[in-house]
Amino acid sequence: MKTPELAVALVMLILAWSTAVIAAEPESQSDRPNIVFVLIDDLGWNGTASYGNKLVKTPHIDKLAAEGAQFNAAYAMAQCSPTRFAFMTGQYAARTNHTAVIMEKHCMPYARMIQPESNRSMDKNLFNVGRMLKQAGYHVGQVGKWHVDLGEMGPQRKVLGRDYIAQWGWEEMKSSPDFKLEDDAKGVMKMTNAALHYLDTHRDQPAFAYLAHHTVHTRVEAPERLVQKYIDKGFARALSKQPKISERHCADFLAMIDYVDESIGYLMEGIEELQLERETIVIFMSDNGGLERLWDMAPLRRGKGSEYEGGIRVPLIVHWPSKVAAGQVIDKPVHIIDLYPTFMEIAGGDAGSHHLDGVSILPLMDGRGGFDRAAIYMHTPLYIPHYNKTPSSLIRTDDYKLIYFHGDYLHENDYKTVIPGERYELYRINEDISEQENLTDAMPEKTAELKAKLHAWLEETGAQMPVINPDFDPDGWQFKTSSRLDYQGNVILRDVSEGQKKKK
């Protein structure tokens, strides 16, 4: 016969076990939240007021941050396609070899390094983040910039219509039939309406809406009323849709940021008006750093296309009132590859045999703790002449960042001058966010430690590496954009340097 104390202990044990099992199980179909992922194109880390923008007020985005979690050290790749590949796969570009923009190819036969070829289309059978969510019981929709398939630049997308992205398991979201808005530059509000319409018409199951805006990427286009607003404030109208650096902070570009903020207000108000039975999480992020000729990234160094912070550090805000406490500012480094496992945890999904490099960032936000990743990595083994970029890789820990330039690098004071030679740069990034003091000589042991970790990671991921070019001509080659690809992968010459012409 059990004693009262033993009986009580047994009951408590059973209750504890039951609670643990319930907590470990995914939420029921009716309880699981909708997810809206808003990805802005080319919005710099300091592009919103909550991140330091002093020129444009962004009250709706600021409210999103104030009511949720703002990440101050979130990273994406330095350009659009590699970031989107990383989001879709949950894997580093070093592992997938998705390192280039799908239609960019810079032919430089006399440069110091021979660049490895990049994968330019996502495998249609890949267990991407959309397929994972779909398997977990979510409706999965997308609108806007796809940019993970070279074929989309050709007639296939127009011919297939809504069936185009279905090849990867996604639905194309459409705006509601009654939506009409004049002067909706870049379709910002129409696409936002498409996300709301998708939530409204898919109430039976949780929905994932991937809202991939084309703004604030050039061409600079915004509603005329907003452009005039900034002209009235003293900013000049852009002289063309592709402004030069002398036109930085033009009224048109500031108006584009303003319009993004208005769209977030429209999105949040629309979600409230839908009166959905389930909660809706909203995640706001940019795909890479800002374009330097349009926006000053200070205090960050450089901008889009660069391995320095201005090219890869981006805004990331998570709004989930029932789970994420308001007003959080999180300094732990995270990467866009972390969204796949984060969404998987939210949905109660399973990646199966699909390898994930990312980890869920929910423990950083919901109070559980236990997020102990040692480092994040990046690998871009290419020349990107229009962004003054040479082949590089990097490792970022909580306190330090080490950049490895594989065979040449840029002069510190003249980004048009390329200096032959391997180079490492070490920064105490938590204190030197502007990357001004290279500590490789002052801290040889830390440099060696991070160098070993970086090269071990490159080997583990099977990273495609640039190699020394036996035809290197230091006098004959020029650091200039030379070509691009058509939708079939054919090279189209654009601007071949005189040095290269003479060699042919």
Coordinates of C-alpha atoms in Angstrom, one line a residue:
M1 CA 0.0 0.0 0.0
K2 CA 1.4 3.4 -1.0
T3 CA 2.0 6.0 1.6
P4 CA 0.2 9.4 1.1
E5 CA 3.6 11.0 0.5
L6 CA 4.5 8.4 -2.2
A7 CA 1.1 8.8 -3.8
V8 CA 1.5 12.6 -4.0
A9 CA 4.9 12.3 -5.4
L10 CA 3.7 9.8 -8.1
V11 CA 0.9 12.2 -9.1
M12 CA 3.3 15.1 -9.3
L13 CA 5.6 13.0 -11.4
I14 CA 2.8 12.1 -13.8
L15 CA 1.7 15.7 -14.0
A16 CA 5.2 16.9 -14.7
W17 CA 5.7 14.2 -17.4
S18 CA 2.3 15.1 -19.0
T19 CA 3.2 18.8 -19.0
A20 CA 6.5 18.1 -20.7
V21 CA 4.9 16.0 -23.4
I22 CA 2.3 18.6 -24.1
A23 CA 5.0 21.3 -24.3
A24 CA 7.0 19.2 -26.7
E25 CA 4.1 18.6 -29.0
P26 CA 3.4 21.1 -31.8
E27 CA 0.4 23.4 -31.2
S28 CA -3.0 22.2 -32.6
Q29 CA -4.0 23.2 -36.1
S30 CA -6.3 25.9 -34.7
D31 CA -3.6 27.4 -32.4
R32 CA -0.7 27.6 -34.7
P33 CA -0.1 31.2 -35.9
N34 CA 0.0 32.6 -39.3
I35 CA 3.4 34.0 -40.4
V36 CA 4.0 37.0 -42.6
F37 CA 7.6 37.4 -43.7
V38 CA 8.3 40.8 -45.2
L39 CA 11.6 41.0 -47.1
I40 CA 12.6 44.5 -48.3
D41 CA 15.1 44.8 -51.1
D42 CA 18.3 46.9 -50.4
L43 CA 17.1 48.5 -47.2
G44 CA 20.3 49.3 -45.2
W45 CA 20.7 48.4 -41.5
N46 CA 20.1 52.0 -40.5
G47 CA 17.2 52.4 -42.9
T48 CA 14.5 52.8 -40.3
A49 CA 14.2 55.2 -37.4
S50 CA 14.5 52.5 -34.8
Y51 CA 17.9 51.6 -36.3
G52 CA 19.0 55.2 -36.6
N53 CA 17.5 56.8 -39.7
K54 CA 17.3 60.6 -39.0
L55 CA 15.9 61.6 -42.4
V56 CA 12.7 59.5 -42.6
K57 CA 10.2 58.9 -39.8
T58 CA 9.1 55.2 -39.8
P59 CA 6.4 55.1 -37.1
H60 CA 4.8 51.9 -38.2
I61 CA 8.1 49.9 -38.4
D62 CA 9.2 51.5 -35.1
K63 CA 5.9 50.3 -33.5
L64 CA 6.6 46.8 -34.8
A65 CA 10.0 46.9 -33.1
A66 CA 8.7 48.5 -29.8
E67 CA 6.1 45.8 -29.5
G68 CA 8.5 42.9 -30.4
A69 CA 12.1 42.1 -30.7
Q70 CA 14.7 44.1 -32.7
F71 CA 17.9 42.3 -33.7
N72 CA 20.9 44.6 -33.9
A73 CA 23.3 42.0 -35.3
A74 CA 21.3 40.2 -37.9
Y75 CA 23.0 39.2 -41.1
A76 CA 22.1 38.4 -44.7
M77 CA 24.3 37.8 -47.7
A78 CA 25.7 40.9 -49.5
Q79 CA 23.3 40.5 -52.5
C80 CA 19.8 39.5 -53.2
S81 CA 19.9 36.0 -54.8
P82 CA 22.4 34.5 -52.3
T83 CA 20.2 35.8 -49.5
R84 CA 17.1 34.3 -51.0
F85 CA 18.8 31.0 -51.6
A86 CA 19.9 31.0 -47.9
F87 CA 16.4 31.7 -46.7
M88 CA 14.9 29.0 -48.8
T89 CA 17.4 26.3 -47.9
G90 CA 18.4 27.2 -44.4
Q91 CA 22.0 26.5 -45.6
Y92 CA 25.1 28.5 -46.0
A93 CA 26.1 29.5 -49.6
A94 CA 29.3 27.7 -49.1
R95 CA 27.4 24.4 -48.8
T96 CA 24.9 25.1 -51.7
N97 CA 27.3 27.1 -53.9
H98 CA 24.5 29.7 -54.4
T99 CA 27.0 32.5 -54.2
A100 CA 26.0 34.8 -57.1
V101 CA 23.1 36.9 -58.3
I102 CA 21.4 34.6 -60.8
M103 CA 22.0 36.7 -63.9
E104 CA 25.4 38.2 -62.9
K105 CA 28.6 36.7 -64.3
H106 CA 31.8 38.8 -64.4
C107 CA 34.2 37.4 -66.9
M108 CA 37.8 38.4 -65.9
P109 CA 40.2 36.0 -67.6
Y110 CA 43.2 38.1 -66.5
A111 CA 42.3 38.8 -62.9
R112 CA 44.5 37.4 -60.2
M113 CA 41.9 34.8 -59.1
I114 CA 39.9 32.3 -61.2
Q115 CA 36.3 32.4 -59.8
P116 CA 34.4 29.2 -59.2
E117 CA 31.1 28.9 -61.1
S118 CA 28.0 29.4 -59.0
N119 CA 24.7 27.5 -58.9
R120 CA 22.1 29.8 -60.3
S121 CA 18.8 27.9 -59.9
M122 CA 17.3 26.2 -56.8
D123 CA 16.6 22.5 -57.3
K124 CA 12.9 22.1 -57.9
N125 CA 12.9 19.0 -55.7
L126 CA 14.7 20.6 -52.8
F127 CA 12.9 20.4 -49.4
N128 CA 12.9 24.2 -49.2
V129 CA 11.3 26.2 -46.3
G130 CA 8.0 26.3 -48.2
R131 CA 7.8 22.6 -48.6
M132 CA 8.6 22.0 -45.0
L133 CA 5.8 24.4 -43.9
K134 CA 3.4 22.8 -46.3
Q135 CA 4.1 19.4 -45.0
A136 CA 3.5 20.8 -41.5
G137 CA 0.0 21.8 -42.5
Y138 CA 0.5 25.4 -43.7
H139 CA -0.7 27.1 -46.8
V140 CA 2.4 28.6 -48.4
G141 CA 2.2 31.7 -50.6
Q142 CA 4.6 34.2 -52.1
V143 CA 4.4 37.5 -54.0
G144 CA 7.1 39.7 -55.4
K145 CA 10.8 39.0 -56.0
W146 CA 11.6 35.3 -56.4
H147 CA 15.2 35.5 -57.8
V148 CA 16.3 31.9 -57.1
D149 CA 16.0 30.6 -60.7
L150 CA 17.8 31.8 -63.7
G151 CA 14.9 30.7 -65.9
E152 CA 12.6 33.3 -64.4
M153 CA 14.4 36.0 -66.4
G154 CA 13.0 34.3 -69.6
P155 CA 9.5 33.5 -70.9
Q156 CA 8.9 30.6 -68.6
R157 CA 7.4 32.6 -65.7
K158 CA 5.0 34.4 -68.0
V159 CA 4.0 31.2 -69.8
L160 CA 3.4 29.2 -66.6
G161 CA 1.8 32.1 -64.7
R162 CA 0.8 31.1 -61.2
D163 CA 2.2 27.6 -61.8
Y164 CA 5.7 28.9 -62.1
I165 CA 6.6 29.0 -58.4
A166 CA 4.4 25.9 -57.8
Q167 CA 7.4 24.0 -59.2
W168 CA 9.0 24.6 -55.8
G169 CA 5.8 23.9 -53.8
W170 CA 4.7 27.6 -53.4
E171 CA 1.4 29.4 -54.3
E172 CA 1.5 32.8 -55.9
M173 CA -0.4 35.3 -53.8
K174 CA -2.8 37.6 -55.7
S175 CA -4.4 40.8 -54.5
S176 CA -8.2 40.9 -53.8
P177 CA -10.3 41.5 -56.9
D178 CA -11.6 44.8 -55.7
F179 CA -8.1 46.3 -54.9
K180 CA -7.4 49.4 -56.8
L181 CA -4.8 52.1 -56.1
E182 CA -3.3 54.7 -58.4
D183 CA 0.3 55.6 -58.1
D184 CA 1.3 52.5 -56.3
A185 CA 5.0 52.6 -57.1
K186 CA 6.6 49.1 -57.4
G187 CA 3.2 47.6 -56.4
V188 CA 4.1 48.0 -52.7
M189 CA 0.5 48.2 -51.5
K190 CA -0.8 45.7 -54.1
M191 CA 1.6 43.1 -52.9
T192 CA 0.8 43.9 -49.3
N193 CA -2.9 43.5 -50.1
A194 CA -2.0 40.1 -51.7
A195 CA -0.6 38.9 -48.4
L196 CA -3.7 40.1 -46.5
H197 CA -6.0 38.5 -49.1
Y198 CA -4.0 35.2 -48.8
L199 CA -4.6 35.2 -45.0
D200 CA -8.3 36.0 -45.5
T201 CA -8.9 33.3 -48.0
H202 CA -6.9 30.6 -46.1
R203 CA -8.6 30.6 -42.7
D204 CA -9.0 26.8 -42.5
Q205 CA -5.3 26.2 -41.8
P206 CA -2.4 28.4 -40.7
A207 CA -0.8 30.4 -43.6
F208 CA 2.7 31.5 -44.4
A209 CA 2.8 34.7 -46.5
Y210 CA 6.2 35.5 -48.1
L211 CA 6.0 39.2 -49.1
A212 CA 9.1 39.9 -51.1
H213 CA 9.1 43.6 -52.1
H214 CA 11.0 45.0 -55.1
T215 CA 11.5 48.3 -53.2
V216 CA 13.8 50.1 -52.2
H217 CA 15.9 48.6 -55.0
T218 CA 16.6 50.9 -57.9
R219 CA 14.9 52.1 -60.1
V220 CA 13.9 54.8 -57.6
E221 CA 10.1 55.0 -57.7
A222 CA 7.7 56.2 -55.1
P223 CA 4.2 57.9 -55.0
E224 CA 4.5 61.5 -56.2
R225 CA 2.9 62.8 -53.0
L226 CA 5.8 61.3 -51.0
V227 CA 8.5 62.5 -53.3
Q228 CA 7.0 66.0 -53.1
K229 CA 7.0 65.7 -49.3
Y230 CA 10.8 65.4 -49.3
I231 CA 11.3 68.0 -51.9
D232 CA 9.4 70.3 -49.6
K233 CA 11.8 69.4 -46.9
G234 CA 14.8 70.5 -49.0
F235 CA 15.9 67.2 -50.7
A236 CA 16.5 67.2 -54.4
R237 CA 14.5 65.2 -56.9
A238 CA 16.5 62.4 -58.6
L239 CA 17.8 63.3 -62.0
S240 CA 17.1 59.8 -63.3
K241 CA 15.7 56.5 -62.0
Q242 CA 19.3 55.4 -61.4
P243 CA 20.8 58.2 -59.3
K244 CA 24.5 58.8 -59.0
I245 CA 26.3 59.0 -55.7
S246 CA 26.3 62.8 -56.0
E247 CA 22.5 62.5 -55.6
R248 CA 22.6 60.5 -52.4
H249 CA 19.6 61.0 -50.1
C250 CA 17.5 62.2 -53.0
A251 CA 13.8 62.8 -52.3
D252 CA 12.7 59.8 -54.4
F253 CA 14.7 57.4 -52.4
L254 CA 13.6 58.8 -49.0
A255 CA 10.0 58.6 -50.3
M256 CA 10.6 54.9 -51.1
I257 CA 11.5 54.2 -47.4
D258 CA 8.5 56.2 -46.3
Y259 CA 6.2 54.1 -48.5
V260 CA 7.6 50.9 -47.1
D261 CA 6.6 52.2 -43.6
E262 CA 3.1 53.1 -44.9
S263 CA 2.8 49.5 -46.2
I264 CA 3.6 48.1 -42.8
G265 CA 0.9 50.3 -41.3
Y266 CA -1.5 49.0 -43.9
L267 CA -0.4 45.4 -43.2
M268 CA -0.9 45.6 -39.4
E269 CA -4.2 47.4 -39.7
G270 CA -5.4 44.9 -42.3
I271 CA -4.5 42.0 -40.1
E272 CA -6.5 43.5 -37.2
E273 CA -9.5 44.2 -39.4
L274 CA -9.5 40.6 -40.7
Q275 CA -10.3 39.4 -37.1
L276 CA -8.6 36.1 -37.8
E277 CA -9.1 33.4 -35.2
R278 CA -5.4 32.7 -35.0
E279 CA -2.5 35.1 -34.2
T280 CA -0.3 36.4 -37.0
I281 CA 3.5 36.7 -36.6
V282 CA 5.1 39.5 -38.6
I283 CA 8.8 39.4 -39.4
F284 CA 10.5 42.4 -41.1
M285 CA 13.9 42.1 -42.7
S286 CA 16.1 43.3 -45.6
D287 CA 17.9 41.1 -48.0
N288 CA 21.3 43.0 -47.9
G289 CA 22.9 46.3 -47.0
G290 CA 21.9 49.6 -48.6
L291 CA 23.2 50.9 -52.0
E292 CA 26.0 53.3 -51.2
R293 CA 25.2 55.8 -54.0
L294 CA 21.7 56.2 -52.5
W295 CA 22.2 55.9 -48.8
D296 CA 25.0 56.6 -46.2
M297 CA 25.4 53.4 -44.2
A298 CA 27.4 55.1 -41.4
P299 CA 28.4 54.0 -38.8
L300 CA 28.8 50.8 -40.8
R301 CA 31.6 50.5 -43.4
R302 CA 30.8 50.2 -47.1
G303 CA 27.4 48.9 -48.4
K304 CA 25.6 46.4 -50.6
G305 CA 27.9 43.8 -52.2
S306 CA 30.6 44.2 -49.5
E307 CA 31.8 41.8 -46.8
Y308 CA 32.1 44.7 -44.5
E309 CA 29.2 45.4 -42.1
G310 CA 27.4 47.9 -44.4
G311 CA 26.9 45.1 -47.0
I312 CA 25.7 42.3 -44.8
R313 CA 24.2 43.6 -41.5
V314 CA 20.5 44.2 -41.9
P315 CA 17.4 45.1 -39.9
L316 CA 15.4 42.2 -38.4
I317 CA 12.3 42.7 -36.3
V318 CA 10.0 40.0 -35.0
H319 CA 6.5 40.9 -33.8
W320 CA 4.6 38.1 -31.9
P321 CA 2.8 39.7 -28.9
S322 CA 1.8 36.4 -27.2
K323 CA 5.2 34.9 -27.2
V324 CA 7.8 37.7 -27.7
A325 CA 8.0 40.3 -25.0
A326 CA 7.8 43.9 -26.2
G327 CA 10.8 46.2 -26.3
Q328 CA 13.6 43.6 -26.7
V329 CA 16.8 44.6 -28.3
I330 CA 19.0 41.6 -29.1
D331 CA 22.7 41.9 -29.9
K332 CA 23.4 38.2 -30.5
P333 CA 24.5 37.6 -34.1
V334 CA 21.9 35.8 -36.2
H335 CA 21.7 35.0 -39.9
I336 CA 18.9 34.6 -42.4
I337 CA 19.6 30.8 -42.5
D338 CA 18.1 30.8 -39.0
L339 CA 14.6 31.6 -40.3
Y340 CA 14.0 28.1 -41.7
P341 CA 14.5 26.3 -38.4
T342 CA 12.7 29.1 -36.6
F343 CA 9.6 28.8 -38.7
M344 CA 10.0 25.0 -38.4
E345 CA 9.8 25.2 -34.6
I346 CA 6.8 27.6 -34.8
A347 CA 5.0 25.3 -37.2
G348 CA 5.9 22.0 -35.5
G349 CA 7.6 20.9 -38.7
D350 CA 10.4 18.6 -39.5
A351 CA 13.2 19.0 -42.0
G352 CA 13.8 15.2 -42.2
S353 CA 17.0 14.4 -44.0
H354 CA 17.4 18.0 -45.2
H355 CA 20.5 19.4 -43.6
L356 CA 20.2 22.8 -41.8
D357 CA 23.0 25.1 -41.0
G358 CA 20.7 27.6 -39.2
V359 CA 19.3 27.3 -35.7
S360 CA 16.0 28.5 -34.3
I361 CA 16.2 32.0 -32.8
L362 CA 13.1 31.6 -30.7
P363 CA 15.1 31.0 -27.5
L364 CA 16.6 34.4 -27.9
M365 CA 13.1 36.0 -27.8
D366 CA 10.8 33.9 -25.6
G367 CA 12.9 33.8 -22.4
R368 CA 14.1 30.2 -22.6
G369 CA 17.7 31.0 -23.3
G370 CA 20.1 28.3 -24.3
F371 CA 21.1 29.8 -27.6
D372 CA 24.9 29.1 -27.6
R373 CA 26.1 29.1 -31.2
A374 CA 29.8 30.0 -31.4
A375 CA 29.9 31.7 -34.8
I376 CA 28.3 32.5 -38.1
Y377 CA 30.1 32.3 -41.5
M378 CA 29.9 33.7 -45.0
H379 CA 31.6 32.8 -48.3
T380 CA 31.5 34.9 -51.5
P381 CA 34.4 33.6 -53.7
L382 CA 33.6 36.1 -56.5
Y383 CA 34.5 39.5 -58.0
I384 CA 31.7 41.9 -58.0
P385 CA 33.2 44.9 -59.8
H386 CA 30.2 47.3 -59.5
Y387 CA 30.4 46.9 -55.8
N388 CA 34.2 46.9 -55.6
K389 CA 34.3 43.4 -54.2
T390 CA 37.1 40.7 -54.4
P391 CA 36.7 37.0 -53.4
S392 CA 36.4 36.7 -49.6
S393 CA 35.1 34.6 -46.7
L394 CA 34.5 35.5 -43.1
I395 CA 33.7 34.3 -39.6
R396 CA 31.7 36.4 -37.0
T397 CA 31.7 35.5 -33.3
D398 CA 30.0 37.4 -30.5
D399 CA 33.0 39.7 -30.1
Y400 CA 35.2 39.3 -33.2
K401 CA 35.0 39.3 -37.0
L402 CA 37.7 37.9 -39.3
I403 CA 37.7 38.5 -43.0
Y404 CA 39.8 36.4 -45.4
F405 CA 40.6 37.9 -48.8
H406 CA 41.6 34.9 -50.9
G407 CA 44.0 36.5 -53.4
D408 CA 43.5 40.3 -53.7
Y409 CA 41.9 43.1 -51.7
L410 CA 41.0 46.7 -52.0
H411 CA 43.2 49.6 -51.0
E412 CA 41.8 51.0 -47.7
N413 CA 41.5 54.6 -49.0
D414 CA 40.8 53.8 -52.7
Y415 CA 38.2 51.1 -53.4
K416 CA 39.0 51.2 -57.1
T417 CA 42.6 50.0 -56.5
V418 CA 43.0 46.2 -56.2
I419 CA 46.1 45.0 -54.4
P420 CA 47.4 41.5 -55.2
G421 CA 48.0 39.2 -52.3
E422 CA 46.2 37.2 -49.6
R423 CA 45.0 39.2 -46.6
Y424 CA 43.3 38.8 -43.2
E425 CA 41.5 41.5 -41.3
L426 CA 40.4 41.1 -37.6
Y427 CA 38.0 43.4 -35.9
R428 CA 36.6 43.6 -32.4
I429 CA 33.2 44.0 -33.9
N430 CA 31.2 44.4 -30.8
E431 CA 33.2 47.6 -30.1
D432 CA 34.4 48.6 -33.5
I433 CA 31.2 48.4 -35.6
S434 CA 32.8 50.6 -38.2
E435 CA 35.7 48.2 -38.8
Q436 CA 38.4 50.8 -38.5
E437 CA 41.1 49.0 -36.5
N438 CA 42.6 45.8 -38.0
L439 CA 43.9 43.8 -35.1
T440 CA 45.7 41.0 -37.0
D441 CA 49.1 42.2 -35.9
A442 CA 48.1 43.1 -32.4
M443 CA 46.2 39.9 -31.7
P444 CA 48.0 37.0 -33.6
E445 CA 46.6 34.3 -31.4
K446 CA 43.0 35.3 -31.9
T447 CA 43.7 35.7 -35.6
A448 CA 45.1 32.2 -35.8
E449 CA 42.2 30.8 -33.8
L450 CA 39.5 32.3 -36.1
K451 CA 41.5 31.5 -39.2
A452 CA 41.6 27.8 -38.2
K453 CA 37.9 27.8 -37.6
L454 CA 37.1 29.5 -40.8
H455 CA 39.2 27.2 -43.0
A456 CA 37.8 24.1 -41.2
W457 CA 34.3 25.4 -42.0
L458 CA 35.2 26.0 -45.6
E459 CA 36.4 22.4 -45.8
E460 CA 33.4 20.9 -44.0
T461 CA 30.9 22.7 -46.2
G462 CA 32.8 21.7 -49.4
A463 CA 33.0 25.4 -50.4
Q464 CA 34.0 26.1 -54.0
M465 CA 37.2 28.1 -53.8
P466 CA 38.9 30.7 -56.1
V467 CA 42.4 29.7 -57.2
I468 CA 45.4 31.7 -58.4
N469 CA 45.2 32.5 -62.2
P470 CA 48.3 31.5 -64.1
D471 CA 47.3 34.1 -66.8
F472 CA 47.1 37.0 -64.3
D473 CA 48.1 40.2 -66.0
P474 CA 48.5 43.0 -63.4
D475 CA 48.7 45.7 -66.1
G476 CA 46.2 44.3 -68.6
W477 CA 43.1 43.5 -66.5
Q478 CA 40.6 46.0 -65.3
F479 CA 38.2 45.8 -62.3
K480 CA 35.1 46.4 -64.4
T481 CA 31.7 44.7 -65.0
S482 CA 32.2 42.6 -68.2
S483 CA 29.1 40.4 -68.8
R484 CA 25.9 39.0 -67.6
L485 CA 23.8 35.8 -68.3
D486 CA 20.6 35.4 -70.2
Y487 CA 17.9 33.1 -68.9
Q488 CA 19.5 30.1 -70.6
G489 CA 22.9 30.7 -69.0
N490 CA 24.6 32.3 -72.1
V491 CA 27.2 35.0 -71.5
I492 CA 26.3 38.4 -72.8
L493 CA 29.2 40.8 -73.0
R494 CA 28.5 44.2 -71.6
D495 CA 31.6 46.2 -71.0
V496 CA 34.9 44.5 -71.8
S497 CA 38.0 46.3 -70.7
E498 CA 40.5 47.5 -73.2
G499 CA 43.1 45.3 -71.6
Q500 CA 41.0 42.3 -72.1
K501 CA 40.2 43.3 -75.7
K502 CA 43.9 43.4 -76.5
K503 CA 44.3 39.9 -75.2
K504 CA 41.7 38.3 -77.5

